Coordinates of C-alpha atoms in Angstrom, one line a residue:
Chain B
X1 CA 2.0 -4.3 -15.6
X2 CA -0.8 -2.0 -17.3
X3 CA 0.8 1.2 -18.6
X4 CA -0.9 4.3 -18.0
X5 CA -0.2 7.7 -19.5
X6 CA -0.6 10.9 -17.1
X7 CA -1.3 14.2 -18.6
X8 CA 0.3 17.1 -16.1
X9 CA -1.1 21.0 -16.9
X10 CA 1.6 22.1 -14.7
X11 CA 5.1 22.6 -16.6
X12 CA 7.9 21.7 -14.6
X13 CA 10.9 20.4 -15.2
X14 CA 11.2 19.0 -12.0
X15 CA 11.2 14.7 -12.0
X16 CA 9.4 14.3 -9.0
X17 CA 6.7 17.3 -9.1
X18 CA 6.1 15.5 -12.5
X19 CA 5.6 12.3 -11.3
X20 CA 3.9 12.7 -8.0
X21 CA 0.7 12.0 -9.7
X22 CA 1.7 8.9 -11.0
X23 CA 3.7 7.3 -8.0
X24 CA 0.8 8.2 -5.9
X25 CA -1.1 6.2 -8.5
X26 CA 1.7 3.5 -8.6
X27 CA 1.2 3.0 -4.5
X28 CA -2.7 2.6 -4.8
X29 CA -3.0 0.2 -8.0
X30 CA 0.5 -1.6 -8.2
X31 CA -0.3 -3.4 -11.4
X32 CA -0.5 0.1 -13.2
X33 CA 3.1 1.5 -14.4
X34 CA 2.8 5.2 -15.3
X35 CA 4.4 7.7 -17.8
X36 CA 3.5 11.0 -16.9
X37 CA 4.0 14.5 -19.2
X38 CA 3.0 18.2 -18.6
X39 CA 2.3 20.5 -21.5
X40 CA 4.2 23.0 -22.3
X41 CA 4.5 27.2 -21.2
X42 CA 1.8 26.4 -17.8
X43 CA 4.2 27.2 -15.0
X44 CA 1.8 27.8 -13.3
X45 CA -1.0 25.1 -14.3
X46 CA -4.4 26.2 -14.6
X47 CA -6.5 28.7 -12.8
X48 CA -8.3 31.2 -14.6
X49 CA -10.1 30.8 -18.3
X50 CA -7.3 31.8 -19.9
X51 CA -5.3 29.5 -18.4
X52 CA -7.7 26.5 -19.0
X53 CA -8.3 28.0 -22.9
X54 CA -4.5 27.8 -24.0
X55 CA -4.2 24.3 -22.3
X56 CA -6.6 22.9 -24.3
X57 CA -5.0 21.8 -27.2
X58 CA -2.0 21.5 -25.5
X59 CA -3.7 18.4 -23.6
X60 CA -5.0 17.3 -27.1
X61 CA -2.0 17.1 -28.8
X62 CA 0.3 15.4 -25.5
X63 CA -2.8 12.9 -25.5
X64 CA -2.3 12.2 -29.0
X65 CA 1.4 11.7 -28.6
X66 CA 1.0 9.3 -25.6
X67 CA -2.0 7.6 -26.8
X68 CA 1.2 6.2 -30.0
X69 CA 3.1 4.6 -26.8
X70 CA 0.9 1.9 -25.6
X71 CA -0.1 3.3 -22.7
X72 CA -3.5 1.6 -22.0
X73 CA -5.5 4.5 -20.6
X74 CA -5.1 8.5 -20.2
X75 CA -5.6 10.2 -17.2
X76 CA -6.3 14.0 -17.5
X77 CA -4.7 15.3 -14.1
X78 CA -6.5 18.3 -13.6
X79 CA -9.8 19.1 -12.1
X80 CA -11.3 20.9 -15.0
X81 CA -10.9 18.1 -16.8
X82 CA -9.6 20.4 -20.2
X83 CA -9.5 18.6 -23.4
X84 CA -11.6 15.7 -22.2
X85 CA -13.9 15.5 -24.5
X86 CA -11.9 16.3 -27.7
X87 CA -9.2 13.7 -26.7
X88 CA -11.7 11.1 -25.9
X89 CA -13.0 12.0 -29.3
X90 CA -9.7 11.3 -31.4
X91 CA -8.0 8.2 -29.4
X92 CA -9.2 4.9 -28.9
X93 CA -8.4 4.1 -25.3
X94 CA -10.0 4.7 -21.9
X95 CA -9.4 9.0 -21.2
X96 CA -10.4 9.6 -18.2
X97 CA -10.5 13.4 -16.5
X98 CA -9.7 14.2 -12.8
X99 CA -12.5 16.4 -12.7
X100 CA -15.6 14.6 -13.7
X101 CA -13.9 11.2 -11.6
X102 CA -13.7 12.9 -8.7
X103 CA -17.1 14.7 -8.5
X104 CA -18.6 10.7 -9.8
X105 CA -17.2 9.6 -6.7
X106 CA -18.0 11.7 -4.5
X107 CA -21.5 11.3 -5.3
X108 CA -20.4 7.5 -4.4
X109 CA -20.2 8.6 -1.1
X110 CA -22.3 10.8 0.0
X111 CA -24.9 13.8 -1.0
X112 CA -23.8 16.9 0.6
X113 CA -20.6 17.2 -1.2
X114 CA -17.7 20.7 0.0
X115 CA -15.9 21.7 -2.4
X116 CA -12.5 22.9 -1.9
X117 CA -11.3 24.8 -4.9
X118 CA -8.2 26.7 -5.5
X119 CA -10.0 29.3 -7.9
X120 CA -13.5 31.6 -7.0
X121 CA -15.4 29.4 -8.7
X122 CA -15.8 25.8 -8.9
X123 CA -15.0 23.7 -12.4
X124 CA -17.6 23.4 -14.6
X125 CA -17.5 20.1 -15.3
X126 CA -17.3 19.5 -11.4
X127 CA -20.8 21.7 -10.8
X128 CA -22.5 19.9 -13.7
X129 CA -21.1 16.3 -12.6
X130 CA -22.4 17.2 -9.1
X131 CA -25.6 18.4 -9.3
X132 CA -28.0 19.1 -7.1
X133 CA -25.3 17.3 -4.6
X134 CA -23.0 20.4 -4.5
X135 CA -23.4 22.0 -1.1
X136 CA -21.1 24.6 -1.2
X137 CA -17.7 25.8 -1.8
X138 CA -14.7 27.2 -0.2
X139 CA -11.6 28.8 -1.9
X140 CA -8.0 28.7 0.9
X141 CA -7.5 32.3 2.1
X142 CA -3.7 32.8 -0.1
X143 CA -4.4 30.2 -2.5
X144 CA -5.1 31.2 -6.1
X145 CA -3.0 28.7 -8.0
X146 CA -2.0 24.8 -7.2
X147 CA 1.8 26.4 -6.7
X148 CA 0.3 27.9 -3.4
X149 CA -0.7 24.6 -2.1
X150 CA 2.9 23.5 -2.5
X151 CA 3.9 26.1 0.6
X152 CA 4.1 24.4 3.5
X153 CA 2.9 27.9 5.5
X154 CA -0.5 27.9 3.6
X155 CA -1.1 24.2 4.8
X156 CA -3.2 24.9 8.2
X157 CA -5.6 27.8 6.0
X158 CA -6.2 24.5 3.6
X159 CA -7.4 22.6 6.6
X160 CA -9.1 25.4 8.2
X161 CA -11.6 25.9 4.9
X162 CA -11.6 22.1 5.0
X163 CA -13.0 22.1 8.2
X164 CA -15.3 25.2 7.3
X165 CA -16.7 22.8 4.4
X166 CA -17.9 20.6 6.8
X167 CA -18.9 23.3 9.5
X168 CA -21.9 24.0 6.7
X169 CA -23.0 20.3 6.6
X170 CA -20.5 18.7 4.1
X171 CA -20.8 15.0 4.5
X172 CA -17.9 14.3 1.5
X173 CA -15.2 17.0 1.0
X174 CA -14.0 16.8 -2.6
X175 CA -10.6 18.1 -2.9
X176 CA -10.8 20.5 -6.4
X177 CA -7.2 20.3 -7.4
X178 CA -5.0 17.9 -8.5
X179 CA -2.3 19.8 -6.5
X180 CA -4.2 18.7 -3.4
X181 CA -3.3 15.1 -4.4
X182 CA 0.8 16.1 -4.5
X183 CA 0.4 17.4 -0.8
X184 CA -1.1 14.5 0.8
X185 CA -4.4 16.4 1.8
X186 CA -6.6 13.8 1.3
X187 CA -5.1 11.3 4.2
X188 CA -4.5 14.0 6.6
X189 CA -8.0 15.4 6.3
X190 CA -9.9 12.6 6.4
X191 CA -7.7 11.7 10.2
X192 CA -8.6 15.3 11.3
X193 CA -12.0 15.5 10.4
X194 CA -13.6 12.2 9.7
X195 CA -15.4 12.5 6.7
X196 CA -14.5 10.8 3.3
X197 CA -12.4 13.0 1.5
X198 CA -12.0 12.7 -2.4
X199 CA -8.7 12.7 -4.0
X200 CA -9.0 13.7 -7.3
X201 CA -5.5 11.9 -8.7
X202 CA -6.9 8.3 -6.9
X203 CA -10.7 9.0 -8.3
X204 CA -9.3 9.1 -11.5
X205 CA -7.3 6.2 -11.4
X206 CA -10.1 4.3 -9.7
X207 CA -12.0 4.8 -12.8
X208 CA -9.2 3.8 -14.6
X209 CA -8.7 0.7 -13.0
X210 CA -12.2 0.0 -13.4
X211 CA -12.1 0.6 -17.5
X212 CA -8.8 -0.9 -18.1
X213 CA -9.4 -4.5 -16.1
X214 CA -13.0 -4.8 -15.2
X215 CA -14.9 -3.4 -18.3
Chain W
X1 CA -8.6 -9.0 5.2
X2 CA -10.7 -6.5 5.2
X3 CA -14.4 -7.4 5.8
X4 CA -17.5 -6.3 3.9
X5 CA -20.7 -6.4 4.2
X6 CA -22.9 -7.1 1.4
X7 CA -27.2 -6.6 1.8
X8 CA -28.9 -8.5 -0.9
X9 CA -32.6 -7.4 -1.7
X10 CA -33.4 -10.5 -3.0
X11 CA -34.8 -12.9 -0.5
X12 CA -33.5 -16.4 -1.4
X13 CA -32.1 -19.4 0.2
X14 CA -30.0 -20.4 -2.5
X15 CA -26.3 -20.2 -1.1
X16 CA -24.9 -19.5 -4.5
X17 CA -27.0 -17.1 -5.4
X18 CA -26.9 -15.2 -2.0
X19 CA -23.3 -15.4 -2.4
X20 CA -23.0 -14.7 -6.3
X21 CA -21.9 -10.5 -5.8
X22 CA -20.2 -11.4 -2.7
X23 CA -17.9 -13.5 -4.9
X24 CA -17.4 -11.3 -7.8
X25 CA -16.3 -8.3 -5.2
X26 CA -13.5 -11.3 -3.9
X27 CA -12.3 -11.8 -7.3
X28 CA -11.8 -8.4 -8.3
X29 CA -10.9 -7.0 -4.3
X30 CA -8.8 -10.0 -3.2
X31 CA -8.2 -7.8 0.2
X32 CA -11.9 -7.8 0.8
X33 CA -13.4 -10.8 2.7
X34 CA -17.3 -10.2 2.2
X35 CA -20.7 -11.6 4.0
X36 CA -23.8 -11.5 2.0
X37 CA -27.1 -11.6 4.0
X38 CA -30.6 -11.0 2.5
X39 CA -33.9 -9.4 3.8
X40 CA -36.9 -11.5 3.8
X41 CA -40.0 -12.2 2.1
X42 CA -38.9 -10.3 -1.1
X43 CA -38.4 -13.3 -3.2
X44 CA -38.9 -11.1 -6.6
X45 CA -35.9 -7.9 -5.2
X46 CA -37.1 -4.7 -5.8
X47 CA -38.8 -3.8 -9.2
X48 CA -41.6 -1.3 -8.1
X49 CA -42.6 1.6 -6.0
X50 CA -44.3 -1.2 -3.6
X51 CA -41.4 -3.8 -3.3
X52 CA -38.9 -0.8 -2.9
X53 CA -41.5 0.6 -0.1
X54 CA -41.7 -2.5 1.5
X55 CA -38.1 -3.5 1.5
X56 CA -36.7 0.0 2.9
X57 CA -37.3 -0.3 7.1
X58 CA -35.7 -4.4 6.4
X59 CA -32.9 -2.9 4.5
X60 CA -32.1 -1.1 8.0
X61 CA -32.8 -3.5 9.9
X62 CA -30.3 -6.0 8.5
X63 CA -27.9 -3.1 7.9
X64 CA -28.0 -2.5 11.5
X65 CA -27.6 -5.7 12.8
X66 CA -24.5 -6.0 10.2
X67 CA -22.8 -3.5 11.3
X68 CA -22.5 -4.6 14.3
X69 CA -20.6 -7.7 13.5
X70 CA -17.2 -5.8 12.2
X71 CA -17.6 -5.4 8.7
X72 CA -16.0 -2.1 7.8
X73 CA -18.3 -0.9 5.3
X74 CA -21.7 -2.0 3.7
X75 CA -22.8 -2.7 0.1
X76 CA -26.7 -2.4 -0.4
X77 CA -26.5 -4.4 -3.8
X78 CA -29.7 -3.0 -5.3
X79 CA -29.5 -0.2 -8.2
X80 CA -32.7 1.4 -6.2
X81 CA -30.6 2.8 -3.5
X82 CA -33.1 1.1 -1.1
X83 CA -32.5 2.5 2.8
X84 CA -29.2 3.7 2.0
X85 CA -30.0 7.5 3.5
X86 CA -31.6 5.8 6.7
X87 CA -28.6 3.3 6.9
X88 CA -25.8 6.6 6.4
X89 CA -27.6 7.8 9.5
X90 CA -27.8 5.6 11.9
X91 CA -24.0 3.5 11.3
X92 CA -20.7 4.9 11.8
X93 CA -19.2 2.9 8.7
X94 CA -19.2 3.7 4.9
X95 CA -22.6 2.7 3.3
X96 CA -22.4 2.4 -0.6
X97 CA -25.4 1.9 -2.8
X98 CA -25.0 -0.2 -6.1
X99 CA -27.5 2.5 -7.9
X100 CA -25.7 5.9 -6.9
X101 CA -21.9 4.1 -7.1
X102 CA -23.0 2.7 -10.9
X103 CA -24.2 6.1 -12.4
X104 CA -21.6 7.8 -10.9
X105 CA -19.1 5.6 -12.0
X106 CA -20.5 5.9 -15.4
X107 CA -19.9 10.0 -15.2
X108 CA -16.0 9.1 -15.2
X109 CA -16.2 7.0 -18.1
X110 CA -18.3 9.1 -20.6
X111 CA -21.0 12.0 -21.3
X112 CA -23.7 9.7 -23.0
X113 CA -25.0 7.4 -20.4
X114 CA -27.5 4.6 -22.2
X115 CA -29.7 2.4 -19.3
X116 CA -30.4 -1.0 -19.4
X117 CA -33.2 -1.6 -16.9
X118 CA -35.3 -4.3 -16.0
X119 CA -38.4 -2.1 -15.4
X120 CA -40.1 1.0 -16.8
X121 CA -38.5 3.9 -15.4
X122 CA -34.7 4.1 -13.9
X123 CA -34.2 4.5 -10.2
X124 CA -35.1 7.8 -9.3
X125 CA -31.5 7.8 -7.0
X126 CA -29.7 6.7 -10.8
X127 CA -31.9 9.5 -12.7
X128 CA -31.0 12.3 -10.3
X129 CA -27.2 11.2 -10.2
X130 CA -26.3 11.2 -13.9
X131 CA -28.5 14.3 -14.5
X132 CA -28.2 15.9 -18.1
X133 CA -25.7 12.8 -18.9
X134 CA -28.3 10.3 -18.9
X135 CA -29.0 10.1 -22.9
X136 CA -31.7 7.2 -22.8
X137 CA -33.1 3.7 -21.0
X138 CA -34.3 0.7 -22.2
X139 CA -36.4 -2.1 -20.7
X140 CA -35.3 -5.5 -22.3
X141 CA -38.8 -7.2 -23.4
X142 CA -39.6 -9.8 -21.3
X143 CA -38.1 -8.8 -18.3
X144 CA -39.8 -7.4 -15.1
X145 CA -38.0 -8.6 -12.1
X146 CA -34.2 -9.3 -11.3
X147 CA -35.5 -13.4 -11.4
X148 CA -36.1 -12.8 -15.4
X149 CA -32.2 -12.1 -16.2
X150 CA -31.3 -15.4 -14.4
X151 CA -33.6 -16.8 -17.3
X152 CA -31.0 -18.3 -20.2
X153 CA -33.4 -17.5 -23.0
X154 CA -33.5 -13.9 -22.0
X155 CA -29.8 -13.5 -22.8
X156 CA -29.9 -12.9 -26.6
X157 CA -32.4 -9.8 -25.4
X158 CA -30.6 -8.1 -22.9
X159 CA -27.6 -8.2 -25.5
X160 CA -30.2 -6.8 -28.1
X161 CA -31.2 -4.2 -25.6
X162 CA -27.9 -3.1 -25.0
X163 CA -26.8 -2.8 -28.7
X164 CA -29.9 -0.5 -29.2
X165 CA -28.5 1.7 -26.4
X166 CA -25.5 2.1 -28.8
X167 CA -27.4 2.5 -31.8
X168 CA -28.9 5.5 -30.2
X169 CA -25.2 7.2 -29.3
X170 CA -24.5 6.2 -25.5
X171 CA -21.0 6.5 -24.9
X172 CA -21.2 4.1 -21.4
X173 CA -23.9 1.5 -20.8
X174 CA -25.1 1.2 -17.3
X175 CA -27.1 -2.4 -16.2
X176 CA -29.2 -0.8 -13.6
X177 CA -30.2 -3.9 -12.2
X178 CA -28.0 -5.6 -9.8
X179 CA -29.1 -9.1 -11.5
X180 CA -27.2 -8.3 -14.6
X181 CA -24.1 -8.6 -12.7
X182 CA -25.0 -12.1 -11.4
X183 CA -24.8 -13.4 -14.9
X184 CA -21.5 -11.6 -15.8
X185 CA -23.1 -9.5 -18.3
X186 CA -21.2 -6.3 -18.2
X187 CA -17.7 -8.4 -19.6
X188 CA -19.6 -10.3 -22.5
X189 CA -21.5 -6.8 -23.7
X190 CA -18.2 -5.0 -23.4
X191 CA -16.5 -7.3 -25.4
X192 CA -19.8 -7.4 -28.6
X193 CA -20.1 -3.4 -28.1
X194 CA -16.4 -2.4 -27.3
X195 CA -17.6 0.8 -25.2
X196 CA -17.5 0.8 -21.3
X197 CA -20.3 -1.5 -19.3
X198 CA -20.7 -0.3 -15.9
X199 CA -21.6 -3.6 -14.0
X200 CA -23.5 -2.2 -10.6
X201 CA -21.8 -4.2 -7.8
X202 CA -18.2 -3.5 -9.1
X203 CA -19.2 -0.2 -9.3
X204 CA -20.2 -0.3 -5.9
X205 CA -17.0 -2.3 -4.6
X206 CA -14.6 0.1 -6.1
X207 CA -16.2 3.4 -4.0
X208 CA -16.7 1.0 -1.1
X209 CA -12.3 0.1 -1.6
X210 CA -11.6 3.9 -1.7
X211 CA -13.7 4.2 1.3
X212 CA -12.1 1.8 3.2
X213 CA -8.6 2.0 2.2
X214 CA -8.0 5.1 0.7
X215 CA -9.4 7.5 2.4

């Protein structure tokens, strides 16, 4: 078994909102066992600028905590991928962000790639990661935090802008919130409307599977 | 079993060597079952604006007839991306190319993307994909075609090569050449450098596995 640490940005101290991420994870790649953590004071994750600011070195120093209980790899559960960069600069094993692993594979899969966010805007690391390939964006009507995408009532909007993604010509929907992962959205999109749709939780750990056993 | 195709661009009759990606996708995928098939008369791959010209409409052509023999997605093992548009367009299965799969594989593993080529310039498809990311390329001397890395004295240069794509601050090494993962190149420079190796047809098999299976 290959250990893997999972950063959450979402405080909670509920077990299995915790460790959705990782049992998803667990279901794909059974040799990885995971150990996930959320920083602390984000109830409700990040959203905004502010939110993403304060979590930085929240992320930095959970990373550098886990990184001491040989865990293998680090996955950054988030699609703004915060603290990426300074973590990968002060630990020694694979860090890998839900952000930039997603948008990589979507570009995998095809070059007219929806974004569905849960903010106005799209993640910057997302937009730069994508390029020329981003075809446009939609934000859920109700949605402006991943806590929205946990009630079951705003479920049919989230497949509605889905759809709207790929009304405009989306050939790849990229699912722009790790909160997207908890609910399933990925499976149940992809049935409805038949394009490849990107989980960011399994991009990241495909990435991760990749660094920890191939190279 | 799930079944793959895989379109080599390198016209040989060689079983082994037809077979060579096929059978590092099995190791790595043990639920994929693959079929490698070449086009002909291109008994050099692609390695110019010519050869990729040429080898485009037989790309299609084989991808086509492939597809209709129940693979459930398609691997066009070539770093040039040859046909891979055309091919999305005209099959109703997932169609992943080596080149895009390999840079964008390399944007989840780090920021500083070094190139190890086997011609002058990098695939326009791999160029466009990593974007800003792509720090720098080199061309190991000696090598002009995908035939020269099968060449045993070449080895000690591609590893050369690849340590100067260090020395100049690349975070992730790419082998944009589908030949380098032939000879298993990606595991030996990983273990002399100790920074992530993305190996092209791995790359390429772990998008084609979340196509299939995942989503």
């Amino acid at each position: 078994m290959i250990k893997i640490g999972i950063i959450r940005v979402l405080t909670t101290a509920d077990d299995q909102l915790l460790n959705a991420h990782g049992r998803l994870i667990e279901r794909c790649f059974p040799q990885f066992e995971t150990i996930s953590r959320c920083i602390p004071n984000q109830p409700e994750g990040i959203h905004d600028e502010r939110t993403r600011e304060i979590a930085v070195p929240k992320v930095v120093r959970l990373g550098n905590e886990m990184a001491s209980e040989s865990v293998k790899a680090m996955i950054i559960s988030c699609a703004d991928d915060p603290g990426l960069e300074e973590l990968r600069g002060i630990v020694r094993i694979p860090v890998i962000g839900a952000g930039s692993a997603a948008a990589a594979l979507a570009l995998s899969l095809g070059k007219r790639i929806g974004v569905l966010t849960i903010t106005e805007t799209t993640p910057e690391v997302v937009r730069e990661t994508l390029g020329n390939s981003l075809l446009t964006e939609v934000k859920p009507e109700g949605v402006s935090t991943t806590l929205d995408l946990l009630e079951n009532e705003n479920r049919f909007r989230l497949v509605s802008s889905a759809s709207e993604l790929k009304r405009r010509g989306a050939d790849v929907i990229l699912l722009c919130c790790t909160g997207y992962a908890t609910i399933g959205m990925a499976q149940e999109l992809k049935a409805k409307l038949g394009i490849p749709v990107v989980d960011p939780v399994l991009a990241a750990a495909a990435a991760t599977w990749y660094a920890v056993t191939v190279c």
